[in-house]
Coordinates of C-alpha atoms and ligand atoms in Angstrom, one line a residue:
X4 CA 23.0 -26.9 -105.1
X5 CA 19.1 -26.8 -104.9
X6 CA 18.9 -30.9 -105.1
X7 CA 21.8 -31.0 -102.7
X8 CA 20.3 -28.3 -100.1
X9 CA 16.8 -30.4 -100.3
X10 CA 18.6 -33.7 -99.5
X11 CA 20.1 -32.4 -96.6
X12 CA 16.9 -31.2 -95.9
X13 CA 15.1 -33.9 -95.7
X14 CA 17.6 -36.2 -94.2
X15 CA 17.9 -33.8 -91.3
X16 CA 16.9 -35.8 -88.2
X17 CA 16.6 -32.7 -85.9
X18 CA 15.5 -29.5 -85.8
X19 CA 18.9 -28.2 -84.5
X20 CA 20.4 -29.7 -87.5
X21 CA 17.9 -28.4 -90.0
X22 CA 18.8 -24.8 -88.5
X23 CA 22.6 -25.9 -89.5
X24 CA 21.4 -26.6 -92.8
X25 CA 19.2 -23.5 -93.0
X26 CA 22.3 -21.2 -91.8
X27 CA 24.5 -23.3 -94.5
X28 CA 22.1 -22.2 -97.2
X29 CA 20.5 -19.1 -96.7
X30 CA 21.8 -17.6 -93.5
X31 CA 23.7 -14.6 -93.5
X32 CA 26.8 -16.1 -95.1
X33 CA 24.7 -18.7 -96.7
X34 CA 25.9 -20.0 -100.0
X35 CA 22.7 -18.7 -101.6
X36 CA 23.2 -15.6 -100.0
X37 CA 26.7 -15.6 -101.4
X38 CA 25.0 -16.1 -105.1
X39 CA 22.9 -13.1 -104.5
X40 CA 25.3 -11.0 -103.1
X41 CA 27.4 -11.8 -106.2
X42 CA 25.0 -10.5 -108.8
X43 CA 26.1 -7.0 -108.5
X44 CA 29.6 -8.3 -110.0
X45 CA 27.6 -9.7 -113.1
X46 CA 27.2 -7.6 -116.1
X47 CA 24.1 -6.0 -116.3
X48 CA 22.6 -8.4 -118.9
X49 CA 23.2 -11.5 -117.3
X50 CA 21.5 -10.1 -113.8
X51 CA 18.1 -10.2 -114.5
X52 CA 18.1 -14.5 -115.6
X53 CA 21.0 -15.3 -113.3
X54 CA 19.0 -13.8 -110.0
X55 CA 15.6 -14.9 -111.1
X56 CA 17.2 -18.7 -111.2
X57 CA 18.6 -18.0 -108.0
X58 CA 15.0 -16.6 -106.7
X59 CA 13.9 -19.9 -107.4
X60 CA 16.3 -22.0 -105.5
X61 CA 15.8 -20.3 -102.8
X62 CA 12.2 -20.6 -102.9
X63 CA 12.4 -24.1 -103.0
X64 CA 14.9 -24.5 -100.9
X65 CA 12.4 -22.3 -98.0
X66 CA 9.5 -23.9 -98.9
X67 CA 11.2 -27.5 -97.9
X68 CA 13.0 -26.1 -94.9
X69 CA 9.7 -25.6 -93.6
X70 CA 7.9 -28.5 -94.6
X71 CA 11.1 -30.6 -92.6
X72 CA 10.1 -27.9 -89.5
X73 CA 6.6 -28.5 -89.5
X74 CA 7.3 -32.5 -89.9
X75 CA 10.2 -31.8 -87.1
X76 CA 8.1 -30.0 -84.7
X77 CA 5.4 -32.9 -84.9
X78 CA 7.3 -35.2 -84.3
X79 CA 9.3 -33.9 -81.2
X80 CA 5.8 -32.7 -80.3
X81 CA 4.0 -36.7 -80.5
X82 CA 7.6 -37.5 -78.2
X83 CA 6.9 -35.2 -75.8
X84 CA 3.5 -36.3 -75.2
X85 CA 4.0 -39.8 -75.4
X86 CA 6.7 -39.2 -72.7
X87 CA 4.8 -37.3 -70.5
X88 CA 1.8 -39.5 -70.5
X89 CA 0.0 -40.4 -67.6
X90 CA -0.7 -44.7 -66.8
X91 CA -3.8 -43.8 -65.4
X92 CA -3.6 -47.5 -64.5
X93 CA -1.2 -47.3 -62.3
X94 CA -1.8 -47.9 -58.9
X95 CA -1.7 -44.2 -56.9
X96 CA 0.8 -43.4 -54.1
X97 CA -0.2 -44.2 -50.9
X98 CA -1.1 -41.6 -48.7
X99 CA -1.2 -42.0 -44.7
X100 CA -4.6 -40.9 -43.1
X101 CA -4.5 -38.9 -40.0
X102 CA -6.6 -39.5 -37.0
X103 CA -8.1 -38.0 -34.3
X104 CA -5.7 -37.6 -30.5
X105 CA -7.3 -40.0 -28.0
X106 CA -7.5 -36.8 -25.5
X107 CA -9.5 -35.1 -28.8
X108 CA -12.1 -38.2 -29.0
X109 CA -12.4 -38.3 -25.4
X110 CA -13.2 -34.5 -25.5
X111 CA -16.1 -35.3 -28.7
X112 CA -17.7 -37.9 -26.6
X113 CA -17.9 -35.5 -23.5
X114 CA -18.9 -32.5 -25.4
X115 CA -21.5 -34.6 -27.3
X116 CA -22.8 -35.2 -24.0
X117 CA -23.5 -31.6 -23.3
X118 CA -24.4 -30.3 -26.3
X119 CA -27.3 -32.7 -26.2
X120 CA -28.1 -31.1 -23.1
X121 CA -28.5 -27.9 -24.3
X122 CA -24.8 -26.5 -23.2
X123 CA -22.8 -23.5 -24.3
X124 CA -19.0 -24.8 -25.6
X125 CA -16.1 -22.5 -24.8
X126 CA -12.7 -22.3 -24.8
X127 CA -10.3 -19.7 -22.5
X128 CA -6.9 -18.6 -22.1
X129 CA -4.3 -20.3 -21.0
X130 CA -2.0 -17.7 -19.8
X131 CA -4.5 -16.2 -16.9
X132 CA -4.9 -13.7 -14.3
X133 CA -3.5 -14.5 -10.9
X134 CA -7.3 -12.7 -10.0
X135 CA -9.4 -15.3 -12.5
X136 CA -7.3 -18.2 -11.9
X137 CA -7.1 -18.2 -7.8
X138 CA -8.8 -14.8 -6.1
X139 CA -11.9 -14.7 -7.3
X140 CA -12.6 -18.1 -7.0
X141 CA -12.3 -18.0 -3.2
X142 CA -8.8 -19.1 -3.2
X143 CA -6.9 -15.9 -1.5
X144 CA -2.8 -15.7 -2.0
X145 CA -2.4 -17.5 1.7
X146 CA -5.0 -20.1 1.7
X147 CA -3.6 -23.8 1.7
X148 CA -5.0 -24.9 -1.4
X149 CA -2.7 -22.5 -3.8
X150 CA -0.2 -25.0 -2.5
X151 CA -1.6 -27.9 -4.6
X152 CA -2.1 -26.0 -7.6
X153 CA 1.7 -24.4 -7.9
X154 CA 2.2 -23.3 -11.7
X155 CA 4.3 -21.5 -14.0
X156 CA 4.8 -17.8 -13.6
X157 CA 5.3 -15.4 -16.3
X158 CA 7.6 -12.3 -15.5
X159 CA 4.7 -10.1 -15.5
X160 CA 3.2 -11.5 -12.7
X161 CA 0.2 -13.6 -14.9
X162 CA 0.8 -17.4 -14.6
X163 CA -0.2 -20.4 -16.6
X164 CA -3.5 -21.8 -15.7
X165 CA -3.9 -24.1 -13.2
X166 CA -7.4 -25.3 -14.2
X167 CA -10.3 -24.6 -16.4
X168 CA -12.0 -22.5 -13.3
X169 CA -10.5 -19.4 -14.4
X170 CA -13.5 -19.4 -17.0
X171 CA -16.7 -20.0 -14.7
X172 CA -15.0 -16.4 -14.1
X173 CA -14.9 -15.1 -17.4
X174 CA -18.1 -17.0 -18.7
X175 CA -20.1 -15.3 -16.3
X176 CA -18.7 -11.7 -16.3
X177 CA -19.8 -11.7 -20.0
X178 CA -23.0 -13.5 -20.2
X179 CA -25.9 -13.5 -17.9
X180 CA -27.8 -16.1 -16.2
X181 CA -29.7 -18.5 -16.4
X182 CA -26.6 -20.1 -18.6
X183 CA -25.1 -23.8 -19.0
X184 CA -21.7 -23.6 -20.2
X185 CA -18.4 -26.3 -20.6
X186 CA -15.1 -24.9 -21.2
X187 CA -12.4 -27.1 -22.6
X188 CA -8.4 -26.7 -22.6
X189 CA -5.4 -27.4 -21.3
X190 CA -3.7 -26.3 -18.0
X191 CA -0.9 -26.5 -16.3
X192 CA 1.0 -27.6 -12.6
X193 CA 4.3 -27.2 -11.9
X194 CA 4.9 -31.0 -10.3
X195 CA 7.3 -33.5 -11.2
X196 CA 5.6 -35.8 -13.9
X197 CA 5.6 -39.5 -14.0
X198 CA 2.8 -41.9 -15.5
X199 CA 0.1 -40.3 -14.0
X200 CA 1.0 -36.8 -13.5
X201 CA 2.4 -34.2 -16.3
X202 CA 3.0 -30.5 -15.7
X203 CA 0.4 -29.8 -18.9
X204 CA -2.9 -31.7 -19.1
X205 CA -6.6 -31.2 -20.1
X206 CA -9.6 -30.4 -18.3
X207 CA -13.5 -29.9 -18.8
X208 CA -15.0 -27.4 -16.9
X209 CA -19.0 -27.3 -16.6
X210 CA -21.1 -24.3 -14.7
X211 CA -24.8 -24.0 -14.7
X212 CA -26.3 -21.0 -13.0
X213 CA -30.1 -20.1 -12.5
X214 CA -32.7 -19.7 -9.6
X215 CA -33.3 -22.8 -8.3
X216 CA -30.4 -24.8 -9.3
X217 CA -29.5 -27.5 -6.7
X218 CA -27.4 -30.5 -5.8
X219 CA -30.0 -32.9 -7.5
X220 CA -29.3 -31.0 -10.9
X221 CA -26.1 -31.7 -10.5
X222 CA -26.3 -35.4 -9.8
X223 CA -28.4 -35.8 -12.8
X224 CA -26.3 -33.9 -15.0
X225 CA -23.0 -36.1 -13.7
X226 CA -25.0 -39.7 -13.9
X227 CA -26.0 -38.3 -17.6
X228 CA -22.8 -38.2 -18.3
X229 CA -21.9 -41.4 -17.1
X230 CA -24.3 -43.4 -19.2
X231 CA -22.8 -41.2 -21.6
X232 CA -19.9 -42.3 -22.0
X233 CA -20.0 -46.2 -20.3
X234 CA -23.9 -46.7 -21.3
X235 CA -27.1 -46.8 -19.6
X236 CA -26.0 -49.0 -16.3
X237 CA -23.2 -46.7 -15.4
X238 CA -23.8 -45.6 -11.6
X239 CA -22.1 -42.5 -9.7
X240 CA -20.9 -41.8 -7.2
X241 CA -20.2 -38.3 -4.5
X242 CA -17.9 -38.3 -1.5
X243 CA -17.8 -34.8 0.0
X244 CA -14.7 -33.2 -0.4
X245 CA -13.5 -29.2 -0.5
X246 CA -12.6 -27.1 -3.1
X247 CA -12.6 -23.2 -2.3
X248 CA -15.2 -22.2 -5.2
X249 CA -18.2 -24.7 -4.1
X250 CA -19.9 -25.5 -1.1
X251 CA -20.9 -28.2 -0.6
X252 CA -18.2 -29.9 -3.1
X253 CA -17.8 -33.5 -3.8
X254 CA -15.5 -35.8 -6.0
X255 CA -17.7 -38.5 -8.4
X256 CA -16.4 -41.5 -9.5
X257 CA -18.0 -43.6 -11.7
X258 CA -18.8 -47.2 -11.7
X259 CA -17.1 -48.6 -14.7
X260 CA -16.6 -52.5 -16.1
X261 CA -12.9 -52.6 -16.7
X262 CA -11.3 -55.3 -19.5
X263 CA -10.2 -57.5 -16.6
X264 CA -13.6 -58.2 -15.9
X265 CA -13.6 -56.4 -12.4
X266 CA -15.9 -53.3 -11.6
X267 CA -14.4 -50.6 -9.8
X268 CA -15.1 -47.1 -8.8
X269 CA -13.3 -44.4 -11.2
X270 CA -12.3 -41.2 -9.9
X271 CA -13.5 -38.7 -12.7
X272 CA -13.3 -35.1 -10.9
X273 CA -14.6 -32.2 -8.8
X274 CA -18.1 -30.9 -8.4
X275 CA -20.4 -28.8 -5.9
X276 CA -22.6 -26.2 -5.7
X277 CA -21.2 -22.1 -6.6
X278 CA -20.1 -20.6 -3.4
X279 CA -21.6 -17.5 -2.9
X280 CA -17.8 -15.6 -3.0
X281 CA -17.7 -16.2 -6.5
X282 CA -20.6 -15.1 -7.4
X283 CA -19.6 -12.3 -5.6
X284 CA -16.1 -11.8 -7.2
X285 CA -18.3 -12.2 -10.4
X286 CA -20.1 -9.5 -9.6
X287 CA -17.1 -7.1 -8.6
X288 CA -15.7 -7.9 -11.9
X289 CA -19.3 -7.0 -13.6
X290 CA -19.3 -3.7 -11.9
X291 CA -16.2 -2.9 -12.6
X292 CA -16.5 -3.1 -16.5
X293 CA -20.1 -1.5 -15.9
X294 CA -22.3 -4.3 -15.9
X295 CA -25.2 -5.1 -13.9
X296 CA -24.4 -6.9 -10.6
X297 CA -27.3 -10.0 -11.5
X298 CA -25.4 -13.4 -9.8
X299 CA -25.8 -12.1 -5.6
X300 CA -28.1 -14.6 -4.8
X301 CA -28.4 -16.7 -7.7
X302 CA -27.9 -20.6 -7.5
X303 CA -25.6 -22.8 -9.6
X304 CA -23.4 -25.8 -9.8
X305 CA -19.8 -26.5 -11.2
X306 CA -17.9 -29.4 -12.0
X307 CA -14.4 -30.3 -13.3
X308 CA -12.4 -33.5 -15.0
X309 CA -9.8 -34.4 -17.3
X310 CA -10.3 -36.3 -20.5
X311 CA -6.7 -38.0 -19.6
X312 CA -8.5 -40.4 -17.1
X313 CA -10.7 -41.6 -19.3
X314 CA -8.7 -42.1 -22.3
X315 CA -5.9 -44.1 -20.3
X316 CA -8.8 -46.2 -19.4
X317 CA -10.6 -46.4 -23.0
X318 CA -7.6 -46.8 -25.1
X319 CA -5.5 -48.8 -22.5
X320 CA -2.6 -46.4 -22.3
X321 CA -0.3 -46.8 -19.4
X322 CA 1.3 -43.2 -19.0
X323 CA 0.1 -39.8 -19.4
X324 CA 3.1 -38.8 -21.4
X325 CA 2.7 -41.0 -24.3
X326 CA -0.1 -38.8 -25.4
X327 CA 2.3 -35.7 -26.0
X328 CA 5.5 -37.8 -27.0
X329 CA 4.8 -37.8 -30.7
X330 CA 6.3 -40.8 -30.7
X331 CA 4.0 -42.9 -33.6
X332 CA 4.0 -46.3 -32.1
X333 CA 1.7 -44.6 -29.7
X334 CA -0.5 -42.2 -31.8
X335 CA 0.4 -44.3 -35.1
X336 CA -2.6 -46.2 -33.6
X337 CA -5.6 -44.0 -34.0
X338 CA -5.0 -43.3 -37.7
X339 CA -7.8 -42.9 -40.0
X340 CA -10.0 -43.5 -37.2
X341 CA -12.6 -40.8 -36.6
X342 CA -14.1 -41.9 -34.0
Ligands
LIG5 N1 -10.6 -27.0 -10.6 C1 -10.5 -28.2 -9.9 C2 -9.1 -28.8 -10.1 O1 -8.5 -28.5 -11.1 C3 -11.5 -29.2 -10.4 C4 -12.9 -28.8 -9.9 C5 -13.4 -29.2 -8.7 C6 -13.7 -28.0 -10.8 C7 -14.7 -28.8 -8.3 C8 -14.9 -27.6 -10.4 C9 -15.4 -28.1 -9.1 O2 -15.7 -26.9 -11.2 O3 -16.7 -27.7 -8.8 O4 -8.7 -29.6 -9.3

C-alpha cells in the first residue's frame, strides 16, 4: 500500500489530485485510517507491531504528500508569475493629451498682460443682482440701454449676468482705492444666436481707480494691450460712444494684420472714464455694510471685451458656437497644446 500510495503520489500532476490521493489514504475514511481503526479488533499481542508498521506507512506516506505539495505549490506558483509577467517592452497604450479652450488661451494672453501691469485677477458671480448688474451702474429699470442687454431671469427676481460690470461693483465695495483689478467670466443675453452672437459668452472686465486717473491712463493701458497681444506696432483706436457707467466712454479697436494680408480696424470693446453715479452707488453699498464712503470724488477708468473676438480671429474660427459644441473636429485641434 505504502509503494502504491507514494506512486500516486508522485505521479499526481495537481494539487487537487494530490488532495484525492491524500483523502484516499489518510482522510477520514482513508484506507490507512481504516488499518488503524481496525487494530482495536486485533488481539492484544499483535497490536503493538501491527500499529507501529502502520505508524510508519503513514509517515511516509505524509512526509511525500508534502514533498509533492511543496513541489506542487512551486510550480503552480513559477505559472502564475510567468503568466502574469509584464513585457516591459511593449510599446504603452496611447493616451490622448488634453489642451487648453481657445477662449482659455485667449484669456492667459490677456491676463498675462495685466498681471505684468501690476493688476488684481478676479472672478464674480454669474447669477447677479438686478442692483450690481444694472442700478448701480447708472443703468435705472426704464433707461434704453436695459433693452440691449435683455437676460435670463431667475424666479426670485436675480438674473443672469449680462456683463462683467456687475463686479467694478463688487470689487470696489470690498477693497479700497487706489486698486487695478480685471474680472474674468462668462455672461449672458437673451438674443437669438447665430455665428456671431450666442446667449452665453465671455468677457474681461478691467477698473483702475485712484486720484488722478485720466483718459491718457487709459489709452496707455488699452495700446499696452494691443502690443500685447499683436506685438509692438499694433495701433488703437477710440470713437466716443455711451455706455451708462462711464463718461466720457469710447469703443477701441485695434489695428490688426489679418492672414489675407489686409489691415483693418478690430472692434475689441468698451472703455471710459467711472461716472461719478457709480462711485456713488459704490458708496451707498459701502455704507450700507458699514464701510467708509472713500470713492466720492475719486477718478478711475473701466474697460470691457470679449476673448471670443479675438480667438475667432487668432485661431480662424468662423462661428461663435463651435467653441461650446464639443464637437472634436473643432476643439480636437488644440490638443496637447499649451499654449
Ligand atoms: N459692459 C459693456 C458691455 O457688456 C462693456 C463695457 C463698456 C465695459 C464700457 C466697460 C466699459 O467697463 O467702460 O457691453
Amino acid at each position: 500500500m505504502q509503494q502504491e500510495a507514494i506512486q500516486e503520489i508522485t505521479q499526481a500532476p495537481t494539487l487537487e489530485a494530490l488532495q484525492q490521493v491524500k483523502t484516499k489514504y489518510v482522510g477520514k475514511s482513508g484506507l490507512v485510517t481504516k488499518e488503524l481503526g481496525a487494530l482495536g479488533k486485533l488481539p492484544p499481542e499483535e497490536r503493538r507491531a501491527r500499529g507501529a508498521e502502520i505508524n510508519v506507512v503513514r509517515q511516509a506516506i505524509d512526509a511525500a504528500l508534502q514533498e509533492r505539495e511543496g513541489i506542487l505549490k512551486r510550480a503552480a506558483l513559477d505559472e502564475k508569475l510567468a503568466s502574469e509577467a509584464i513585457d516591459v517592452t511593449l510599446p504603452g497604450l496611447p493616451l490622448p493629451a488634453g489642451g487648453l479652450h481657445p477662449i482659455t488661451r485667449v484669456y492667459d494672453d490677456l491676463i498675462g498682460i495685466y498681471q505684468r501691469m501690476g493688476y488684481e485677477v478676479v472672478e464674480g458671480p454669474e447669477v447677479e443682482g438686478e442692483h450690481h448688474n444694472f442700478e448701480a451702474l447708472n443703468i435705472p429699470w426704464y433707461h434704453p440701454a436695459r433693452d440691449l442687454q435683455d437676460t435670463f431671469w431667475l424666479e426670485d427676481g436675480r438674473l443672469l449676468r449680462t456683463h462683467t460690470s456687475n463686479m467694478q461693483i463688487r470689487y470696489m465695495v470690498e477693497h479700497d482705492p487706489p486698486l487695478k483689478m480685471v474680472s474674468r467670466g462668462k455672461v449672458y443675453r437673451y438674443e437669438a444666436t447665430d455665428a456671431t452672437h450666442e446667449s452665453m459668452f465671455h468677457q474681461l472686465e478691467g477698473l483702475v481707480v485712484g486720484e488722478g486717473i485720466s483718459m491718457a491712463d487709459l489709452k496707455g493701458t488699452i495700446a499696452e494691450m494691443a502690443r500685447g497681444l499683436y506685438g509692438p506696432t499694433a495701433q488703437v483706436r477710440f470713437q466716443p460712444s455711451y455706455y451708462p457707467f462711464v463718461e466720457p466712454g469710447a469703443d477701441f479697436a485695434v489695428y490688426w494684420n489679418n492672414p489675407r494680408g489686409e489691415s483693418k480696424w478690430l472692434e475689441l470693446g468698451g472703455c471710459g472714464m467711472v461716472h461719478p453715479n457709480v462711485f456713488r452707488a459704490v458708496d451707498d453699498l459701502r455704507e450700507a455694510a458699514g464701510r467708509d464712503r472713500i470713492y466720492e470724488g475719486m477718478t478711475g477708468f473701466a474697460f470691457g471685451l470679449g476673448p471670443e473676438r479675438i480667438a475667432m480671429l487668432k485661431y480662424k474660427i468662423p462661428d461663435i458656437r463651435y467653441f461650446y459644441a464639443n464637437d472634436p473636429r473643432v476643439i480636437g485641434q488644440f490638443r496637447g497644446e499649451l499654449g
